[in-house]
mmCIF file with all atom_site columns, C-alpha atoms in Angstrom:
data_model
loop_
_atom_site.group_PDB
_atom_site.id
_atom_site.type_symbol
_atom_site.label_atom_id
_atom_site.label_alt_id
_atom_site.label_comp_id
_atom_site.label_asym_id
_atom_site.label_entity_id
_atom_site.label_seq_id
_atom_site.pdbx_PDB_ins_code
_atom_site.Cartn_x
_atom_site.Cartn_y
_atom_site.Cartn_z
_atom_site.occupancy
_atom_site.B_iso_or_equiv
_atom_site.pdbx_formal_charge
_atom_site.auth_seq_id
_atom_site.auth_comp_id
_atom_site.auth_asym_id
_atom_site.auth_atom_id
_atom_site.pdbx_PDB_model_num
ATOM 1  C CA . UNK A 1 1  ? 6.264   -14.468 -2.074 1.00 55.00 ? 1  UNK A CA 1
ATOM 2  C CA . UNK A 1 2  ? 3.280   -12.560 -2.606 1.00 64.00 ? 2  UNK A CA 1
ATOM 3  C CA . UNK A 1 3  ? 2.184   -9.865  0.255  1.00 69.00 ? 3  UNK A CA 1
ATOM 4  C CA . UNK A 1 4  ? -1.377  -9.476  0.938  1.00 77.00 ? 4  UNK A CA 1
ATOM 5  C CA . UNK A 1 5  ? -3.228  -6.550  -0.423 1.00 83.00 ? 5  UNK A CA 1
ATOM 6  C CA . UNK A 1 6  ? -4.153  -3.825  2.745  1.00 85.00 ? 6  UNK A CA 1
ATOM 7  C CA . UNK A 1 7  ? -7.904  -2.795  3.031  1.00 87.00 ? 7  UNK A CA 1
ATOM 8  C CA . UNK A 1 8  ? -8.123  0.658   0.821  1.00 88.00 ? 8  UNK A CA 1
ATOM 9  C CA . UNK A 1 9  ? -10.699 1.702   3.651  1.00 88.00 ? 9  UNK A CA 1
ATOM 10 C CA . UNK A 1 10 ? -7.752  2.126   5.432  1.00 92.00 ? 10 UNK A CA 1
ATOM 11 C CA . UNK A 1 11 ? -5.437  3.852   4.065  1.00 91.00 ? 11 UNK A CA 1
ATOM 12 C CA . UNK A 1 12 ? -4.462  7.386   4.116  1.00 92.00 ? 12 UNK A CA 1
ATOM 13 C CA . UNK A 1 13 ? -6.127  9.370   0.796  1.00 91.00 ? 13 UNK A CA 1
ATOM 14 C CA . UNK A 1 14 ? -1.959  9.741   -0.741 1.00 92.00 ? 14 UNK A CA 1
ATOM 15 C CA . UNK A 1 15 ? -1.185  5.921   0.131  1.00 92.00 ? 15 UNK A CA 1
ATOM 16 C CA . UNK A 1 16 ? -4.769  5.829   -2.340 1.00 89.00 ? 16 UNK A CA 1
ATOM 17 C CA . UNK A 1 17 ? -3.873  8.109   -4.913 1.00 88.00 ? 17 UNK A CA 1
ATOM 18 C CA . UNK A 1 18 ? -0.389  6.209   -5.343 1.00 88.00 ? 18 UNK A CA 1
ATOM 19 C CA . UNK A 1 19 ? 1.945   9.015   -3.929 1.00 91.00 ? 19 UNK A CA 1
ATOM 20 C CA . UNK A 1 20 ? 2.994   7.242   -0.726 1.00 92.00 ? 20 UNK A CA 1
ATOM 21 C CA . UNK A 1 21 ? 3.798   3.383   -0.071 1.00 92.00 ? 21 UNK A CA 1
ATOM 22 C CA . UNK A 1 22 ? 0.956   1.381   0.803  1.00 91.00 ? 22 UNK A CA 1
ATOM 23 C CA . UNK A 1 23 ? 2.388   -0.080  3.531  1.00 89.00 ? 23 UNK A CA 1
ATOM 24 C CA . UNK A 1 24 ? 4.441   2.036   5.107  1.00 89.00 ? 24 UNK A CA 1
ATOM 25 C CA . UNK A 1 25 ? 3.260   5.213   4.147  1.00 90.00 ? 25 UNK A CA 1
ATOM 26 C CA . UNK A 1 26 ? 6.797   7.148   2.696  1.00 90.00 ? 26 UNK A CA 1
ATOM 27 C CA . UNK A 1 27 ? 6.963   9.071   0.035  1.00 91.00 ? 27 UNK A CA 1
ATOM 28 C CA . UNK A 1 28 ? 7.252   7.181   -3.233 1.00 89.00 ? 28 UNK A CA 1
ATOM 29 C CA . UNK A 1 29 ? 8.800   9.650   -5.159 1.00 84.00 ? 29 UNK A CA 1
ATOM 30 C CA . UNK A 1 30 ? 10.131  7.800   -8.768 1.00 85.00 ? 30 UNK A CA 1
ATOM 31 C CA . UNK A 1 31 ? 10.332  4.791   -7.193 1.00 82.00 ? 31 UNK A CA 1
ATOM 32 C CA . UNK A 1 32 ? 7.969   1.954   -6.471 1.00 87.00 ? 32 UNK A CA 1
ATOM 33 C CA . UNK A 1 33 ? 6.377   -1.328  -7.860 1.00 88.00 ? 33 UNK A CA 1
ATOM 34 C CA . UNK A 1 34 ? 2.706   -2.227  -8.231 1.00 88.00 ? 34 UNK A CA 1
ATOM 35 C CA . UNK A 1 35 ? 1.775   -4.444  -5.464 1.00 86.00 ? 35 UNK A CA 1
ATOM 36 C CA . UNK A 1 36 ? -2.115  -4.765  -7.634 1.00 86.00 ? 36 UNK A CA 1
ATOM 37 C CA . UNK A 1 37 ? -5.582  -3.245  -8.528 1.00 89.00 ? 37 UNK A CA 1
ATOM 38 C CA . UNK A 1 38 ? -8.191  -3.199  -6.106 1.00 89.00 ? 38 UNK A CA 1
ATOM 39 C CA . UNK A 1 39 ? -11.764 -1.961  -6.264 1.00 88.00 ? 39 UNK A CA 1
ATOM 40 C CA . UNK A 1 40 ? -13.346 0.084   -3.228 1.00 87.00 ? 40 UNK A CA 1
ATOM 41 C CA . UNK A 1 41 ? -16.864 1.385   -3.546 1.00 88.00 ? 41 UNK A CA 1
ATOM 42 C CA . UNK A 1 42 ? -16.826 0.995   -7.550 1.00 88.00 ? 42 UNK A CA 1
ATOM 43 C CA . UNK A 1 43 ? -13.590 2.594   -7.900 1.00 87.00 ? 43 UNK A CA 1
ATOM 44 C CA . UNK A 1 44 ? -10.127 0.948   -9.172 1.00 89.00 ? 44 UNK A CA 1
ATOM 45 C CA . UNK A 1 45 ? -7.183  1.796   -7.388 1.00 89.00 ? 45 UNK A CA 1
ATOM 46 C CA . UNK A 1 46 ? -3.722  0.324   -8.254 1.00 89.00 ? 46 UNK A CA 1
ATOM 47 C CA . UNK A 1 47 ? -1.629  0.187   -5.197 1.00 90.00 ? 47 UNK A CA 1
ATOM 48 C CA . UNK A 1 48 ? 2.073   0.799   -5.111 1.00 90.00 ? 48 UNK A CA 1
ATOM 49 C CA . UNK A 1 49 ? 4.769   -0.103  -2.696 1.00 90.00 ? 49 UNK A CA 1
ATOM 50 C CA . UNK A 1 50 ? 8.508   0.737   -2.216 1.00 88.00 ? 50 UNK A CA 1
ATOM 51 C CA . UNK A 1 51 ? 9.760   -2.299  -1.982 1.00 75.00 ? 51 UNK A CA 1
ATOM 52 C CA . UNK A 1 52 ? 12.940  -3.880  -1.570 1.00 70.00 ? 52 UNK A CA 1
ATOM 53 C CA . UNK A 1 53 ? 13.246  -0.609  0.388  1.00 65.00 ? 53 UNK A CA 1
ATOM 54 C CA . UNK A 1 54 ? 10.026  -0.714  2.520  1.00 76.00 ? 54 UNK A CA 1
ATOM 55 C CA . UNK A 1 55 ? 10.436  -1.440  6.074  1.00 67.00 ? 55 UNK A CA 1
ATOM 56 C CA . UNK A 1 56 ? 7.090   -3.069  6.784  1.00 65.00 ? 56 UNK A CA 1
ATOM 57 C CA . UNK A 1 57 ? 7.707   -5.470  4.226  1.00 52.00 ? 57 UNK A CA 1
ATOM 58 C CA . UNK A 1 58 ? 9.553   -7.435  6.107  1.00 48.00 ? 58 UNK A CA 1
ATOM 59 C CA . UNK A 1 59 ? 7.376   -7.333  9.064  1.00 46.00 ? 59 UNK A CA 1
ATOM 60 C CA . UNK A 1 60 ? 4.290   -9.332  9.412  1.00 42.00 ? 60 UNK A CA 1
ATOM 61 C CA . UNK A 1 61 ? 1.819   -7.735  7.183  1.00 43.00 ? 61 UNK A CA 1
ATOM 62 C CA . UNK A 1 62 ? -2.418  -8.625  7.709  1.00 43.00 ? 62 UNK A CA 1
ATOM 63 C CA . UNK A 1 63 ? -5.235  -7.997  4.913  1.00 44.00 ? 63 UNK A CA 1
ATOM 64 C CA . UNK A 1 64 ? -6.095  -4.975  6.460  1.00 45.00 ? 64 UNK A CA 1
ATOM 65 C CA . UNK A 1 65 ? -2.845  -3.748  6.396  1.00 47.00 ? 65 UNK A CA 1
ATOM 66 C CA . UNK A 1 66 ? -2.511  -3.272  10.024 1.00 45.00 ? 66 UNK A CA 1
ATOM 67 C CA . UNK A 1 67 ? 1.388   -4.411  11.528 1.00 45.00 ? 67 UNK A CA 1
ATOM 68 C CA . UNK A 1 68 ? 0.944   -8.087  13.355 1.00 42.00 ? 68 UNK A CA 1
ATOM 69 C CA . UNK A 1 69 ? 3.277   -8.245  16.306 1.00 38.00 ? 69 UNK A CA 1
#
């Protein structure tokens, strides 16, 4: 299953810079997978997720990131 990639517009400046889950925003620590690269306003970011762990996983995720219920 692949899981959508959130809009980098909205997400905190440490889910950015790779030191918090993209998704649901905990601390990454030595742990975490890359979920993928996206570019924002010219820049690269790689985006990282703590997954199995991560809690929104399993929840209904949209492109923007944002929690469906």
């Amino acid at each position: 299953m692949t899981l959508p990639l959130p809009d980098v517009a909205r997400l905190r400046p440490r889910q950015q810079m790779a030191m918090d889950c993209a998704f649901c925003a905990r601390w990454l620590g030595a742990s975490g997978r890359v979920l993928g690269d996206v570019c924002h306003r010219g820049f690269l970011f790689r985006l990282w997720v703590c997954i199995p762990d991560c809690q929104a996983a399993g929840s209904t995720i949209s492109a923007t990131g944002v929690e469906q219920t």
